[in-house]
Structure formats: structure tokens, C-alpha cells
Coordinates of C-alpha atoms in Angstrom, one line a residue:
M1 CA 236.2 232.9 -126.4
K2 CA 238.4 233.8 -129.5
R3 CA 238.7 237.9 -130.9
G4 CA 235.4 238.5 -132.8
G5 CA 232.9 236.5 -130.5
E6 CA 234.3 232.7 -132.0
Y7 CA 234.1 230.0 -129.8
A8 CA 237.2 227.9 -128.9
R9 CA 236.7 224.4 -127.3
D10 CA 239.3 223.8 -123.8
S11 CA 240.8 221.1 -125.1
R12 CA 243.9 220.5 -122.1
Y13 CA 242.3 217.4 -121.6
L14 CA 244.3 214.6 -119.3
T15 CA 246.0 212.6 -121.5
T16 CA 247.5 209.7 -119.7
R17 CA 246.0 206.5 -121.4
I18 CA 245.1 203.1 -119.5
T19 CA 246.7 200.2 -122.3
A20 CA 247.3 196.6 -122.4
D21 CA 250.9 196.4 -121.7
G22 CA 250.5 199.5 -118.8
R23 CA 253.1 201.8 -120.0
D24 CA 251.6 205.1 -119.0
G25 CA 251.2 202.8 -115.7
F26 CA 247.8 201.8 -116.1
P27 CA 247.1 198.3 -117.6
V28 CA 244.0 197.2 -118.7
E29 CA 242.6 195.5 -116.0
P30 CA 238.4 194.2 -115.7
G31 CA 236.9 195.8 -113.1
R32 CA 239.8 198.0 -112.0
Y33 CA 238.4 201.4 -113.4
R34 CA 235.0 202.9 -113.7
L35 CA 233.8 205.1 -117.4
V36 CA 231.9 208.2 -115.7
V37 CA 229.7 209.6 -118.1
S38 CA 226.0 212.0 -118.8
R39 CA 224.3 210.7 -121.6
A40 CA 223.3 214.0 -122.5
C41 CA 226.4 214.2 -123.7
P42 CA 227.7 213.6 -127.6
W43 CA 231.3 213.3 -126.4
A44 CA 230.4 210.5 -123.8
S45 CA 227.9 209.2 -125.4
R46 CA 230.7 208.0 -127.6
A47 CA 232.5 206.4 -125.4
V48 CA 228.8 204.8 -124.5
I49 CA 228.5 203.3 -128.0
V50 CA 231.5 202.6 -128.4
R51 CA 231.6 199.9 -125.2
R52 CA 228.3 198.4 -125.6
L53 CA 229.1 197.6 -129.5
L54 CA 232.6 195.9 -128.0
G55 CA 230.5 193.9 -125.3
L56 CA 233.1 195.7 -122.5
E57 CA 230.5 195.9 -120.1
Q58 CA 231.4 193.9 -117.5
A59 CA 235.0 195.1 -118.2
L60 CA 235.1 198.4 -117.7
P61 CA 231.6 199.1 -115.3
M62 CA 230.0 202.6 -116.7
A63 CA 228.7 205.2 -114.0
I64 CA 225.7 207.4 -115.0
A65 CA 225.6 211.0 -114.0
G66 CA 223.0 213.2 -113.8
P67 CA 221.8 214.9 -117.6
T68 CA 222.3 218.5 -115.8
H69 CA 225.2 220.9 -114.0
D70 CA 226.5 223.3 -112.3
Q71 CA 230.3 225.4 -112.8
R72 CA 231.7 222.9 -110.1
S73 CA 230.8 219.3 -111.8
W74 CA 228.2 216.9 -113.3
T75 CA 226.3 215.3 -110.3
F76 CA 225.7 211.4 -109.4
D77 CA 221.8 212.7 -108.7
L78 CA 220.9 209.9 -110.7
D79 CA 222.0 207.3 -107.6
P80 CA 220.5 206.6 -104.6
G81 CA 221.6 209.3 -101.8
G82 CA 223.3 211.4 -104.7
R83 CA 226.3 209.8 -104.6
D84 CA 228.3 207.4 -106.8
P85 CA 227.8 203.8 -105.2
V86 CA 231.6 202.5 -106.4
L87 CA 233.2 205.9 -105.9
G88 CA 231.5 207.0 -103.0
V89 CA 231.5 210.5 -104.2
E90 CA 228.7 213.2 -104.9
R91 CA 230.5 215.2 -107.9
L92 CA 232.5 214.0 -110.4
Q93 CA 234.8 217.0 -109.8
E94 CA 236.0 214.8 -106.5
A95 CA 237.8 212.4 -108.0
Y96 CA 239.5 215.3 -110.5
F97 CA 240.7 216.7 -107.5
A98 CA 242.4 213.5 -106.3
R99 CA 244.2 213.2 -109.3
D100 CA 245.1 217.3 -108.7
P101 CA 244.7 219.0 -105.7
G102 CA 244.9 222.6 -108.2
Y103 CA 243.1 221.3 -111.2
D104 CA 241.8 224.0 -113.2
R105 CA 240.5 222.7 -116.4
G106 CA 236.5 220.7 -117.4
I107 CA 235.3 218.3 -115.9
T108 CA 234.4 217.0 -118.1
V109 CA 232.6 213.1 -119.3
P110 CA 233.5 211.2 -120.5
A111 CA 235.9 210.3 -117.1
I112 CA 237.3 207.0 -116.0
V113 CA 238.5 207.1 -113.1
D114 CA 240.8 204.7 -111.4
V115 CA 238.3 202.4 -108.9
P116 CA 240.9 202.1 -106.4
T117 CA 242.4 205.4 -105.6
G118 CA 239.4 207.4 -106.0
E119 CA 241.3 209.3 -109.4
V120 CA 240.6 210.0 -112.9
V121 CA 243.1 208.6 -115.0
T122 CA 242.0 210.3 -118.5
N123 CA 238.9 212.8 -119.9
D124 CA 241.2 212.5 -123.6
Y125 CA 237.2 211.4 -125.4
A126 CA 238.7 211.1 -128.3
Q127 CA 241.6 208.4 -127.5
I128 CA 239.5 206.3 -124.5
T129 CA 237.2 205.5 -127.6
I130 CA 240.4 204.0 -129.7
D131 CA 241.8 202.5 -126.8
M132 CA 238.5 200.4 -126.8
S133 CA 239.2 198.8 -129.7
L134 CA 243.1 199.0 -129.5
E135 CA 243.7 198.1 -126.0
W136 CA 241.1 196.2 -124.3
T137 CA 240.5 193.6 -127.2
A138 CA 241.2 190.9 -124.4
Y139 CA 237.5 191.9 -123.0
H140 CA 235.9 192.2 -126.8
R141 CA 232.7 189.7 -127.0
E142 CA 232.8 187.1 -129.0
G143 CA 231.4 188.5 -132.7
A144 CA 232.8 192.4 -131.7
P145 CA 233.1 194.5 -134.7
A146 CA 236.7 196.2 -135.7
L147 CA 235.3 200.1 -135.3
Y148 CA 239.0 201.1 -135.7
P149 CA 240.3 198.4 -138.9
P150 CA 244.4 199.1 -139.5
A151 CA 243.7 199.2 -143.4
L152 CA 241.3 201.7 -143.0
R153 CA 243.0 203.9 -139.9
P154 CA 244.4 206.6 -142.3
E155 CA 241.0 207.6 -143.9
I156 CA 238.7 207.2 -140.7
D157 CA 241.3 209.3 -139.3
A158 CA 240.4 211.9 -141.5
V159 CA 236.8 211.6 -141.9
N160 CA 236.8 211.9 -138.0
E161 CA 239.2 215.4 -138.3
T162 CA 236.5 217.5 -140.5
V163 CA 233.8 215.8 -139.4
Y164 CA 235.2 217.1 -135.7
G165 CA 236.0 220.5 -137.1
D166 CA 232.9 221.6 -139.0
V167 CA 229.7 218.8 -137.6
N168 CA 230.7 217.9 -133.9
N169 CA 232.2 221.1 -132.4
G170 CA 230.6 223.2 -135.8
V171 CA 227.2 222.9 -133.9
Y172 CA 229.2 224.6 -130.3
R173 CA 230.7 226.9 -132.0
A174 CA 227.4 228.0 -133.8
G175 CA 225.3 228.1 -130.7
F176 CA 228.1 229.4 -128.4
S177 CA 229.1 232.6 -131.1
G178 CA 229.7 235.9 -129.4
S179 CA 228.7 237.5 -133.4
Q180 CA 226.7 237.5 -135.5
E181 CA 229.8 237.3 -137.7
S182 CA 231.2 234.3 -135.9
Y183 CA 227.8 232.4 -136.0
A184 CA 227.2 232.5 -140.0
A185 CA 230.9 231.8 -141.0
A186 CA 230.5 228.7 -138.5
Y187 CA 226.3 228.3 -139.5
E188 CA 227.9 228.4 -143.3
R189 CA 230.9 225.8 -142.6
L190 CA 228.5 223.5 -140.8
F191 CA 225.5 222.7 -143.6
N192 CA 228.6 223.1 -146.2
R193 CA 229.9 219.9 -144.6
L194 CA 226.9 218.1 -144.1
D195 CA 226.0 218.8 -147.6
L196 CA 229.8 216.9 -148.4
L197 CA 228.6 214.0 -146.0
S198 CA 225.4 213.6 -147.7
R199 CA 226.9 213.1 -150.9
R200 CA 229.8 210.7 -149.9
L201 CA 226.3 208.4 -147.8
E202 CA 224.7 208.3 -150.7
G203 CA 225.8 205.6 -152.5
S204 CA 227.6 203.8 -149.6
R205 CA 226.4 202.6 -146.6
Y206 CA 228.7 204.1 -143.8
L207 CA 231.7 206.4 -143.9
V208 CA 234.3 204.7 -144.4
G209 CA 234.2 200.9 -146.0
D210 CA 231.0 198.4 -145.8
T211 CA 231.0 198.0 -142.3
I212 CA 230.9 200.2 -138.8
T213 CA 234.0 201.7 -137.5
E214 CA 234.7 204.9 -135.2
A215 CA 233.4 207.4 -138.0
D216 CA 230.3 207.1 -138.0
V217 CA 230.1 206.6 -134.0
R218 CA 231.7 210.1 -134.1
L219 CA 228.8 211.5 -136.7
F220 CA 226.1 209.9 -135.5
T221 CA 226.1 211.7 -131.2
T222 CA 226.0 214.8 -132.9
L223 CA 223.4 213.7 -135.9
V224 CA 221.2 212.1 -133.0
R225 CA 221.0 215.4 -131.1
F226 CA 220.1 217.8 -134.7
D227 CA 216.8 218.2 -134.4
A228 CA 215.9 217.9 -131.1
V229 CA 218.7 220.4 -129.1
Y230 CA 220.2 222.0 -132.0
H231 CA 218.6 223.0 -134.8
G232 CA 216.9 225.0 -131.9
H233 CA 218.8 225.9 -129.1
F234 CA 222.3 226.3 -130.9
K235 CA 220.8 228.2 -134.1
C236 CA 221.4 225.5 -136.9
N237 CA 218.4 226.1 -138.6
R238 CA 219.2 225.8 -141.9
Q239 CA 216.9 222.3 -142.2
K240 CA 216.0 219.6 -139.8
L241 CA 217.7 216.3 -139.9
S242 CA 214.5 215.3 -141.1
E243 CA 214.7 217.4 -143.9
M244 CA 217.8 216.3 -145.4
P245 CA 217.3 212.4 -147.5
V246 CA 220.6 211.3 -147.2
L247 CA 222.0 211.7 -144.3
W248 CA 218.5 211.2 -142.2
A249 CA 218.3 207.6 -143.5
Y250 CA 222.1 207.5 -142.3
A251 CA 221.3 208.7 -139.0
R252 CA 217.8 206.3 -138.8
D253 CA 219.5 203.3 -139.9
L254 CA 222.9 204.1 -137.1
F255 CA 219.6 204.2 -134.4
Q256 CA 218.2 201.0 -134.9
T257 CA 221.2 199.2 -135.4
P258 CA 222.1 197.4 -131.5
G259 CA 224.5 199.6 -129.6
F260 CA 223.5 202.9 -130.8
G261 CA 219.9 203.7 -130.6
D262 CA 219.7 201.4 -127.8
T263 CA 221.9 204.1 -125.3
V264 CA 219.7 207.3 -126.3
D265 CA 217.8 209.3 -123.9
F266 CA 216.3 211.8 -125.6
D267 CA 214.7 213.2 -122.3
H268 CA 218.4 213.6 -121.1
I269 CA 219.9 215.0 -123.9
K270 CA 217.0 217.8 -124.0
R271 CA 217.2 219.1 -120.4
H272 CA 221.0 218.9 -120.2
Y273 CA 221.2 221.8 -123.3
Y274 CA 217.8 223.5 -122.3
M275 CA 218.4 223.7 -118.7
V276 CA 222.1 223.9 -118.0
H277 CA 222.8 226.2 -120.9
R278 CA 221.0 229.7 -119.7
D279 CA 222.8 232.6 -121.4
I280 CA 220.9 231.1 -124.4
N281 CA 218.1 229.7 -123.2
P282 CA 217.4 231.8 -119.8
T283 CA 214.6 231.0 -118.7
G284 CA 215.1 227.2 -118.3
I285 CA 212.1 226.0 -120.2
V286 CA 213.0 222.2 -122.0
P287 CA 210.6 221.8 -125.0
V288 CA 208.2 219.4 -125.2
G289 CA 208.7 217.7 -128.5
P290 CA 209.3 216.7 -131.3
D291 CA 208.0 214.0 -132.3
L292 CA 210.5 211.3 -131.9
S293 CA 208.3 208.0 -133.2
N294 CA 209.5 208.8 -136.7
W295 CA 213.9 207.5 -135.4
L296 CA 211.8 203.8 -136.3
T297 CA 210.8 204.8 -139.7
P298 CA 211.9 202.5 -142.4
H299 CA 215.4 203.8 -143.2
D300 CA 216.0 201.5 -146.7
R301 CA 219.6 201.9 -146.5
A302 CA 220.1 198.5 -146.9
A303 CA 219.7 198.2 -150.7
L304 CA 223.5 199.8 -150.3
G305 CA 224.8 196.6 -149.2
G306 CA 227.1 196.8 -146.0
R307 CA 227.5 194.2 -143.4
P308 CA 227.1 197.1 -139.7
F309 CA 229.1 194.2 -137.8
G310 CA 231.3 192.4 -140.6
D311 CA 231.7 188.8 -139.9
G312 CA 230.9 189.7 -136.3
K313 CA 227.1 190.0 -134.5
P314 CA 225.1 191.8 -133.0
P315 CA 225.0 192.8 -129.5
E316 CA 223.0 190.8 -127.2
A317 CA 219.9 193.2 -125.7
V318 CA 221.4 196.0 -123.2
A319 CA 220.9 195.0 -119.4
P320 CA 218.1 196.2 -117.4
D321 CA 220.6 198.4 -115.1
E322 CA 221.8 200.3 -118.2
A323 CA 218.6 200.1 -120.4
V324 CA 217.5 203.9 -121.0
P325 CA 214.4 205.2 -118.9
A326 CA 210.9 204.0 -120.8
G327 CA 209.7 207.7 -122.1
H328 CA 212.7 208.6 -122.3
T329 CA 213.0 207.0 -126.2
P330 CA 211.5 205.3 -128.9
L331 CA 212.9 202.2 -128.3
A332 CA 211.3 201.7 -124.8

């Protein structure tokens, strides 16, 4: 927390990279690493979506932590015996301490763990998805989309920078504000940016170019949590997403696109925010609503043109062992 009650995110990440040439000591190798995520976390959800869109499920196996955690760490309470079956640990914290016994930063997801050593390689979520696009190309599925095409990278980077500051992190700046003044500033900044994004998307199906890119993934993970969590829990309540026609249609378009909505677990999302943030929600009561069936209503965005996967094609159906449980999504 900064002076004046402004929320400040700890951005000290492990920035080691897994690359095709192994220049940081960690070469891309199928099956060597384990992507640890929680479906509750928007930063981890980016990695889940990109991995699925690119078809990296076999090359980069995934571990799913439970939706809640304590001050120590995310836990593998969804797995039999409460341990990840590959890493053999109960808490993600153990992989961070294997890398650095004195580690004193956030135990965050997504994190990529080197299975042979049990050590976290990186938790630099922004770079993780870029490297999935650029460094893991040998293992992309046939028909995988170009999420970070060279010609569009400057524009994607510029959009991502403003979306991160004002929207992705903006909802947290509002929700965790320590003063009325800092909350009001974050609130205004958030909705000003959402208004600008609405105008940008009025005549364009996607944020940059005519296909899905990294920019759409990053905005989507905040939008999909907006009505279920951020509107009430984080006091981002000028309007619900479902009351912002352009962004609501845009979000539904992505949700109904293979690779997006089929990774979203609304049950985990709500349990995480409402049960973990006891300073905001002391009772830990998880709301029953909202009604999620409206995510499947027609969006009519195809009339704007655009090709979701460019010259490629949608991913195959989700593997049964990675499917979101029935009742946790309107798609089930």
C-alpha cells in the first residue's frame, strides 16, 4: 500500500525464461515443465487460455491448485491426498523454496516448475504467455492462431500497457484502496478506460487487427470476472459488464469461442475472492448469483467481420481431465 491508501502490486517476479535456445539455462522441452495455475486467478487464466489456443497441453502439462489459499501458499487440495501427483508437494510454496530457501516475494500463479529439480523457473506471468507464442512454436498445434504477430506487436504492447494499468490492475486498485480518495481515483480511471475500450470495439471485433491476439486474452480475463466479483466485491459498480453493451457483446463473443469460456470456472473465481479476501468480506460468504446463463446469449459480433483464428482453426474439445466441472460454468 502506497502513501494515501493507494494499492501497489508487488511486481518482483522470477524472470528466468524458458526459451527455444535455452539461453537462460532452461530450454523448451516437452514434458519437462509443469504449469501451475489456479482457475480463480486472472493472471493464471491468461496462461490457461493461451496454452489451450496454441495446443500446448501435451508439451506443457498443467497442475491446477485449489481456489483458496492462506498466507503461505496455494495448495493442491483438488488432487488425491492433497498433493500434486507429479511434483509430490502439498503447497506451491515448496517449489519456490526449492529454487530459493530465502524466497521472500509472492507465491503466485501462474508458475512454471522444472519437474526434475522441483524448482520454480518463472512466475513472470506477462512473459510466460508471450514465450508460449514465440518460444514453444515447435509444439504448437496445427492451425494454432498467431497471438503475437510481428506486424502487430507494437500496437498489442501499447494496448496491453493501458489495459493492465487501468483495467487488469485497476479493479484491484479500486478493491484494495485504503482511502476514499484513492478508491475514487481508481474507480474513475477504470471506467474511463472501459469507455475508451467500448468506443474502440464498436466497429472492430477484436482489440488489434481482425483476429484474436494476446491483447484480447488479457482483457477477457478481467471482463469475465467483472459481474461475478469486481462489481460488488471490489466496488467497481458504476455499471455491470452486462450493462455495457459493446464490452458485454465482445466478452460473450470471446467466451463462446473455443479456448476461452471452456477454461472459466466461475465457482473457483467466486470462492477465491469472497473467501480469501477477509479484509473486504469478513464473513467469507460466497454470493449465490449472478445468473450465468446470459453468457450464452447471442452476441452478434460476427457481423463486424474478423476471423477468430485467422488462417487457422479452433482447438479440439477440452480433454476430460482438464474440463471445468459441471455446475461451475454455463457451458457444462
